[in-house]
Amino acid sequence: MKMTLTVPLISVPLLDVIATWTLSLAMYRWGLAEPVLALWLLSLLRVGLLAASLQACSLSRSELPAWLQPTDLSWMLVMSGLLTPAYVSLAMATGLPSTEMLYGLHNWSALALNYASTGLVFLLRWHFFPPGSKGQSTGEAGTKATVSRLLACMRPDIGRFLLVALFLVLSSLGEMAIPYYTGRMTDWVMNEDDPSAFTNSIIAMSLITSASALTEFFCDCVYNVTMTGIHTRIQSSVFRSVVRHEIAFFDTVHTGDITSRITTDTNTMSESLTEKLSLLMWYLMRAVFLLVFMVKLSFKVTLFSIIGMFIISIIPKYTGRYYQKLAVEVQESLAKANDVAMETFTSMKTVRSFANEDGQSRRYSDRLEDTYRLNKKEAAAYAGFMWTNSLSDLVLKVSLLYIGGCLVSGGSVSSGNLVSLIFYQLQFTTAIEVLISVYPNVKKAVGASEKVFEYMDRPPALATLGTLAPPCLRAHVEFRNVTFSYPKRPDTPVLKNVSFELKCGKVTALVGPCGGGKTTCVNLLERFYQPQSGEILLDGRPIEQYEHKYYHNKVALVSQEPMLFARSVERNIAYGLDREPQQTVLEEAATCADAHCFITALQEQYKTDAGEKGKQLSGGQKQRVAIARALIRQPLVVILDDATSCLDGVTENTVLQSVYNGNRERAVLVIAHRLSTIERADHIVVLEAGTVVEEGTHQDLQNKGGCYQRLLQKHFQGFGKRTTEEQAEPVRSQALRSQYRQANGDRDRDRETDGLSVHIQTDKDLGRETDRQTMTPH
Ligand SMILES: Nc1ncnc2c1ncn2[C@@H]1O[C@H](COP(=O)(O)OP(=O)(O)OP(=O)(O)O)[C@@H](O)[C@H]1O
Ligand SMILES: [Mg+2]
């Protein structure tokens, strides 16, 4: 039967009091031979009894308040039960009086102390790790996993870490010399009995402190060098993992997030681990030694100072709440000001073209004004916060001096030991303060590394595990019933059952209205995505079976928006090649792309910097460099996705001629909106709304009068401002268009339609009869 919370809350402590009384009685009777052992055994019995009574209450998690978890209850129980035997054992080991506690644990004062200590520990635990906090529940497992991953990264440097640990222990121990010998000198000043004590203390103090500083120096050197090595290793392996992710990953995750993981997160991690973890180690080791030395000198003073310190460590949390809230507001306000700066500088051309420099400056000043207002409040709050901190610190020091003074006058501590104790306590306080302030940073490092490892451990959804690399390839590509939708829009099929072929030595044009799915076909051919059904074959084998580098050397893409890198033109052309190409090979590729002339006209010719994303080149120049970059690897399948859209007619002809005729074994897939580019293809595939609606030669499709014909009509129709008369007479406009349609097959003469004159001329440059149009405003 389930009980309410009140019953166990009353009955369990009552039971505990009875158990403690029985325990004390048992100690008197049977524990006289081995009192400490008896105390431990009986205390364990007490814990067992209490655990059983709690179990009997069968408290479920839902019956407990949110701040009290079943595990907390169990820990409280264990702690309360074992606190007394632990204290007695420690007191006996350090020579402190323990008889009173050993036999008098049933006294009300001892019981109260026991409960108060347990309560204090759990108060601190709830304070630092509130129930349901991230670090406690779900995050805990992740944090543990991350820490073990971090340790795994450090494993290769285990030897160095052992050396660091050795230096750390030595130098921390050396740090104890100054307080210790200051105490000895104080005793000498007070007693002046041994004249050599002063000199000996000075010499020992100087030697030990110098040795400690030296070991600290070596420790720092070894530690920092090791951590920098680990940072470099992690950063490069994150980068290596991220570039292997599938393109869909880059579609969904913001570039800023990725770069922030590789740079900011790894830097945060490395900085925190290098600087903060080293501080944590130093001060932790120092605190341990200080505690040992303090306990040796006076257990009471040590206990008092520890309890006092924990209390004053809680005070800033409450006094600093307002200051922290303001600090967050200041950060947010600064971020808003930064947004304005970012917006302005990234859109400088737009700002200039709308002459809104003053407007943007005003917006920036307004935001800064907000920040300034908050800064003033924050400064006042900070002063208040610091004042409470200093005051509580002062109270602790004065109380400590008072207690120390009482002990000295009572004769239980010497003056020298009190001086040493005060020094130790001061250093201990600093150590604890540093540990408390540094710990969140180390947690932050673990958090940052969690994100970094998340990227490192993520397996690419589209693995490049193919191994095929045949020496001969026939360049025959086949799309077979391919259906595909982008991962971001899984419910919108972009390609529906698409089938077509690219044949060796032939030029295939993929045409269709915007958004029809042409570039998507290219994306699939480039293996950026995996189709949901159907397959893409190269020489009868699925493309994923080919070795990654081999495949992309054989199938070269010049994309719709070619991306150049911030490096020289020649390094852009040779991008991705295993070996530096010879100058002649480089120039040959550039000549095929009709880029050689413009490159040699540049100031530094092939060494000219293309600028960030190729910004220092014109659109047409960029396209030609991109075509050269594709051609230099002598591909068997060339994909030109609107790759000549920025070229003038003559340049486009030259480029296409070399692409089409450069290699008779080559299959070319050309995507274009210009008729001049399309109609010279051997085969045309019309893609509309993700479906192949027509296929054939230019002539066949024109005669068919289907989608392709409609596209051509729209193409020739052009645009123009409709006259008032036309607007009033849609029928006449219609007549004009049909008049134009009739004239569509008729070339070699000027036509007039919709306010544009279309001049069509025959061009035999390409070795096949082609037409080139120039549209000039009427
Ligand atoms: N990365 C993407 N994620 C989601 N949808 C996309 C993505 N890329 C393209 N699309 C959508 O897929 C459809 C086909 O786009 P695609 O780029 O293949 O068209 P296109 O035929 O090349 O057009 P255009 O002639 O304008 O270049 C469009 O509706 C587009 O919005
Ligand atoms: Mg496209």
CSV table of N, CA and C in Angstrom, one decimal, residues 649-731:
chain,number,residue,atom,x,y,z
A,649,GLY,N,27.9,35.6,-77.7
A,649,GLY,CA,27.6,34.5,-78.7
A,649,GLY,C,28.9,33.9,-79.3
A,650,VAL,N,29.8,34.8,-79.7
A,650,VAL,CA,31.1,34.3,-80.4
A,650,VAL,C,31.9,33.5,-79.4
A,651,THR,N,32.1,34.0,-78.2
A,651,THR,CA,32.9,33.2,-77.2
A,651,THR,C,32.2,31.9,-76.9
A,652,GLU,N,30.9,31.9,-76.8
A,652,GLU,CA,30.2,30.7,-76.5
A,652,GLU,C,30.4,29.7,-77.6
A,653,ASN,N,30.3,30.1,-78.8
A,653,ASN,CA,30.6,29.2,-80.0
A,653,ASN,C,31.9,28.5,-79.9
A,654,THR,N,32.9,29.4,-79.6
A,654,THR,CA,34.3,28.8,-79.5
A,654,THR,C,34.4,27.8,-78.4
A,655,VAL,N,33.9,28.1,-77.3
A,655,VAL,CA,34.0,27.2,-76.1
A,655,VAL,C,33.3,25.9,-76.4
A,656,LEU,N,32.0,26.0,-76.9
A,656,LEU,CA,31.2,24.8,-77.1
A,656,LEU,C,31.9,24.0,-78.2
A,657,GLN,N,32.4,24.6,-79.2
A,657,GLN,CA,33.1,23.9,-80.3
A,657,GLN,C,34.2,23.0,-79.7
A,658,SER,N,35.0,23.6,-78.8
A,658,SER,CA,36.1,22.8,-78.3
A,658,SER,C,35.6,21.7,-77.4
A,659,VAL,N,34.5,22.0,-76.7
A,659,VAL,CA,34.0,21.0,-75.8
A,659,VAL,C,33.4,19.8,-76.6
A,660,TYR,N,32.6,20.2,-77.6
A,660,TYR,CA,32.0,19.1,-78.4
A,660,TYR,C,32.9,18.3,-79.2
A,661,ASN,N,33.9,19.0,-79.8
A,661,ASN,CA,34.8,18.3,-80.7
A,661,ASN,C,36.1,17.9,-80.1
A,662,GLY,N,36.4,18.3,-78.9
A,662,GLY,CA,37.7,18.1,-78.3
A,662,GLY,C,38.0,16.6,-78.1
A,663,ASN,N,37.0,15.8,-77.9
A,663,ASN,CA,37.2,14.3,-77.7
A,663,ASN,C,36.0,13.6,-78.3
A,664,ARG,N,36.3,12.8,-79.3
A,664,ARG,CA,35.2,12.1,-80.0
A,664,ARG,C,34.5,11.1,-79.2
A,665,GLU,N,35.2,10.7,-78.1
A,665,GLU,CA,34.6,9.6,-77.2
A,665,GLU,C,33.8,10.2,-76.1
A,666,ARG,N,33.7,11.5,-76.1
A,666,ARG,CA,33.1,12.2,-75.0
A,666,ARG,C,31.6,12.3,-75.0
A,667,ALA,N,30.9,12.2,-73.9
A,667,ALA,CA,29.5,12.4,-73.9
A,667,ALA,C,29.3,13.8,-73.2
A,668,VAL,N,28.5,14.6,-73.8
A,668,VAL,CA,28.3,16.0,-73.3
A,668,VAL,C,26.8,16.1,-72.9
A,669,LEU,N,26.6,16.6,-71.7
A,669,LEU,CA,25.2,17.0,-71.3
A,669,LEU,C,25.2,18.5,-71.1
A,670,VAL,N,24.4,19.1,-72.0
A,670,VAL,CA,24.4,20.6,-71.9
A,670,VAL,C,23.0,21.0,-71.5
A,671,ILE,N,23.0,21.9,-70.5
A,671,ILE,CA,21.7,22.5,-70.1
A,671,ILE,C,21.8,24.0,-70.4
A,672,ALA,N,20.8,24.5,-71.1
A,672,ALA,CA,20.9,25.9,-71.5
A,672,ALA,C,19.5,26.4,-71.7
A,673,HIS,N,19.3,27.7,-71.7
A,673,HIS,CA,18.1,28.3,-72.0
A,673,HIS,C,18.1,28.9,-73.4
A,674,ARG,N,19.4,29.1,-73.9
A,674,ARG,CA,19.5,29.8,-75.2
A,674,ARG,C,19.3,28.8,-76.3
A,675,LEU,N,18.5,29.1,-77.3
A,675,LEU,CA,18.3,28.3,-78.4
A,675,LEU,C,19.5,27.9,-79.2
A,676,SER,N,20.4,28.9,-79.4
A,676,SER,CA,21.7,28.6,-80.1
A,676,SER,C,22.5,27.5,-79.5
A,677,THR,N,22.4,27.3,-78.2
A,677,THR,CA,23.2,26.3,-77.5
A,677,THR,C,22.4,25.0,-77.7
A,678,ILE,N,21.1,25.0,-77.5
A,678,ILE,CA,20.3,23.8,-77.5
A,678,ILE,C,20.3,23.1,-78.9
A,679,GLU,N,20.0,23.9,-79.9
A,679,GLU,CA,19.6,23.2,-81.1
A,679,GLU,C,20.7,22.5,-81.8
A,680,ARG,N,22.0,22.8,-81.4
A,680,ARG,CA,23.1,22.1,-82.1
A,680,ARG,C,23.3,20.7,-81.4
A,681,ALA,N,22.6,20.4,-80.4
A,681,ALA,CA,22.7,19.1,-79.7
A,681,ALA,C,22.2,18.0,-80.6
A,682,ASP,N,22.8,16.8,-80.4
A,682,ASP,CA,22.4,15.6,-81.2
A,682,ASP,C,21.0,15.1,-80.7
A,683,HIS,N,20.8,15.3,-79.4
A,683,HIS,CA,19.6,14.8,-78.9
A,683,HIS,C,19.1,15.8,-77.8
A,684,ILE,N,17.8,16.0,-77.8
A,684,ILE,CA,17.2,16.9,-76.8
A,684,ILE,C,16.2,16.2,-75.9
A,685,VAL,N,16.4,16.4,-74.6
A,685,VAL,CA,15.4,15.8,-73.7
A,685,VAL,C,14.7,17.0,-73.0
A,686,VAL,N,13.4,17.0,-73.1
A,686,VAL,CA,12.6,18.1,-72.5
A,686,VAL,C,12.1,17.6,-71.1
A,687,LEU,N,12.4,18.4,-70.1
A,687,LEU,CA,12.1,18.0,-68.8
A,687,LEU,C,11.1,19.1,-68.2
A,688,GLU,N,9.9,18.7,-67.9
A,688,GLU,CA,8.9,19.7,-67.4
A,688,GLU,C,8.4,19.1,-66.1
A,689,ALA,N,8.4,19.9,-65.1
A,689,ALA,CA,7.9,19.5,-63.7
A,689,ALA,C,8.4,18.2,-63.3
A,690,GLY,N,9.7,17.9,-63.6
A,690,GLY,CA,10.3,16.7,-63.1
A,690,GLY,C,10.0,15.5,-63.9
A,691,THR,N,9.4,15.6,-65.1
A,691,THR,CA,9.1,14.5,-65.9
A,691,THR,C,9.7,14.7,-67.3
A,692,VAL,N,10.2,13.7,-68.0
A,692,VAL,CA,10.6,13.8,-69.3
A,692,VAL,C,9.4,13.8,-70.2
A,693,VAL,N,9.1,14.9,-70.9
A,693,VAL,CA,7.9,15.0,-71.6
A,693,VAL,C,8.1,14.7,-73.1
A,694,GLU,N,9.3,15.0,-73.6
A,694,GLU,CA,9.7,14.8,-75.0
A,694,GLU,C,11.1,14.5,-75.2
A,695,GLU,N,11.4,13.8,-76.3
A,695,GLU,CA,12.9,13.6,-76.6
A,695,GLU,C,13.0,13.6,-78.1
A,696,GLY,N,14.1,13.9,-78.6
A,696,GLY,CA,14.4,13.9,-80.0
A,696,GLY,C,15.3,14.9,-80.5
A,697,THR,N,15.5,15.1,-81.8
A,697,THR,CA,16.4,16.1,-82.3
A,697,THR,C,15.6,17.4,-82.3
A,698,HIS,N,16.3,18.5,-82.6
A,698,HIS,CA,15.7,19.8,-82.6
A,698,HIS,C,14.5,19.8,-83.6
A,699,GLN,N,14.8,19.3,-84.8
A,699,GLN,CA,13.9,19.3,-85.9
A,699,GLN,C,12.6,18.4,-85.6
A,700,ASP,N,12.9,17.2,-85.0
A,700,ASP,CA,11.8,16.3,-84.6
A,700,ASP,C,10.8,17.0,-83.7
A,701,LEU,N,11.4,17.6,-82.6
A,701,LEU,CA,10.6,18.2,-81.6
A,701,LEU,C,9.9,19.4,-82.1
A,702,GLN,N,10.5,20.2,-83.0
A,702,GLN,CA,9.9,21.4,-83.5
A,702,GLN,C,8.6,20.9,-84.3
A,703,ASN,N,8.8,19.9,-85.1
A,703,ASN,CA,7.7,19.4,-85.9
A,703,ASN,C,6.6,18.8,-85.1
A,704,LYS,N,7.0,18.3,-83.9
A,704,LYS,CA,6.0,17.6,-83.0
A,704,LYS,C,4.9,18.6,-82.5
A,705,GLY,N,5.3,19.9,-82.3
A,705,GLY,CA,4.4,20.9,-81.8
A,705,GLY,C,4.0,20.7,-80.4
A,706,GLY,N,4.9,20.1,-79.6
A,706,GLY,CA,4.6,19.9,-78.2
A,706,GLY,C,5.2,21.0,-77.3
A,707,CYS,N,5.7,20.5,-76.2
A,707,CYS,CA,6.3,21.3,-75.1
A,707,CYS,C,7.5,22.1,-75.7
A,708,TYR,N,8.4,21.4,-76.4
A,708,TYR,CA,9.6,22.1,-76.9
A,708,TYR,C,9.2,23.2,-77.8
A,709,GLN,N,8.2,23.0,-78.7
A,709,GLN,CA,7.7,24.0,-79.6
A,709,GLN,C,7.2,25.2,-78.8
A,710,ARG,N,6.5,24.9,-77.8
A,710,ARG,CA,6.0,26.0,-76.9
A,710,ARG,C,7.1,26.8,-76.3
A,711,LEU,N,8.1,26.1,-75.9
A,711,LEU,CA,9.3,26.8,-75.3
A,711,LEU,C,9.9,27.7,-76.3
A,712,LEU,N,10.0,27.2,-77.5
A,712,LEU,CA,10.7,28.0,-78.6
A,712,LEU,C,9.8,29.3,-78.8
A,713,GLN,N,8.6,29.1,-78.8
A,713,GLN,CA,7.7,30.2,-79.1
A,713,GLN,C,7.9,31.3,-78.0
A,714,LYS,N,7.9,30.8,-76.8
A,714,LYS,CA,8.1,31.8,-75.7
A,714,LYS,C,9.4,32.5,-75.8
A,715,HIS,N,10.4,31.7,-76.3
A,715,HIS,CA,11.8,32.2,-76.4
A,715,HIS,C,11.8,33.3,-77.5
A,716,PHE,N,11.1,33.1,-78.6
A,716,PHE,CA,11.2,34.1,-79.6
A,716,PHE,C,10.3,35.2,-79.3
A,717,GLN,N,9.3,34.9,-78.5
A,717,GLN,CA,8.3,36.0,-78.2
A,717,GLN,C,9.0,37.2,-77.6
A,718,GLY,N,9.9,36.9,-76.7
A,718,GLY,CA,10.6,38.0,-76.0
A,718,GLY,C,9.7,38.8,-75.1
A,719,PHE,N,10.0,40.0,-74.9
A,719,PHE,CA,9.1,40.8,-74.1
A,719,PHE,C,9.1,42.2,-74.6
A,720,GLY,N,8.1,43.0,-74.2
A,720,GLY,CA,8.1,44.3,-74.7
A,720,GLY,C,6.9,45.0,-74.0
A,721,LYS,N,7.0,46.3,-74.0
A,721,LYS,CA,5.9,47.0,-73.3
A,721,LYS,C,4.7,47.0,-74.1
A,722,ARG,N,3.6,46.6,-73.6
A,722,ARG,CA,2.4,46.5,-74.4
A,722,ARG,C,1.8,47.9,-74.5
A,723,THR,N,1.3,48.2,-75.7
A,723,THR,CA,0.8,49.5,-76.0
A,723,THR,C,-0.6,49.5,-75.4
A,724,THR,N,-1.2,50.7,-75.3
A,724,THR,CA,-2.5,50.8,-74.7
A,724,THR,C,-3.5,50.1,-75.7
A,725,GLU,N,-3.2,50.2,-77.0
A,725,GLU,CA,-4.0,49.6,-78.0
A,725,GLU,C,-4.1,48.1,-77.8
A,726,GLU,N,-2.9,47.5,-77.5
A,726,GLU,CA,-2.8,46.1,-77.3
A,726,GLU,C,-3.5,45.6,-76.0
A,727,GLN,N,-3.3,46.5,-75.0
A,727,GLN,CA,-4.0,46.1,-73.8
A,727,GLN,C,-5.5,46.1,-74.0
A,728,ALA,N,-6.0,47.0,-74.8
A,728,ALA,CA,-7.4,47.1,-75.0
A,728,ALA,C,-7.8,46.0,-76.0
A,729,GLU,N,-6.9,45.6,-76.8
A,729,GLU,CA,-7.3,44.6,-77.8
A,729,GLU,C,-6.5,43.3,-77.6
A,730,PRO,N,-6.8,42.5,-76.7
A,730,PRO,CA,-6.1,41.3,-76.5
A,730,PRO,C,-6.1,40.4,-77.8
A,731,VAL,N,-7.2,40.5,-78.5
A,731,VAL,CA,-7.4,39.7,-79.7
A,731,VAL,C,-6.3,40.0,-80.7
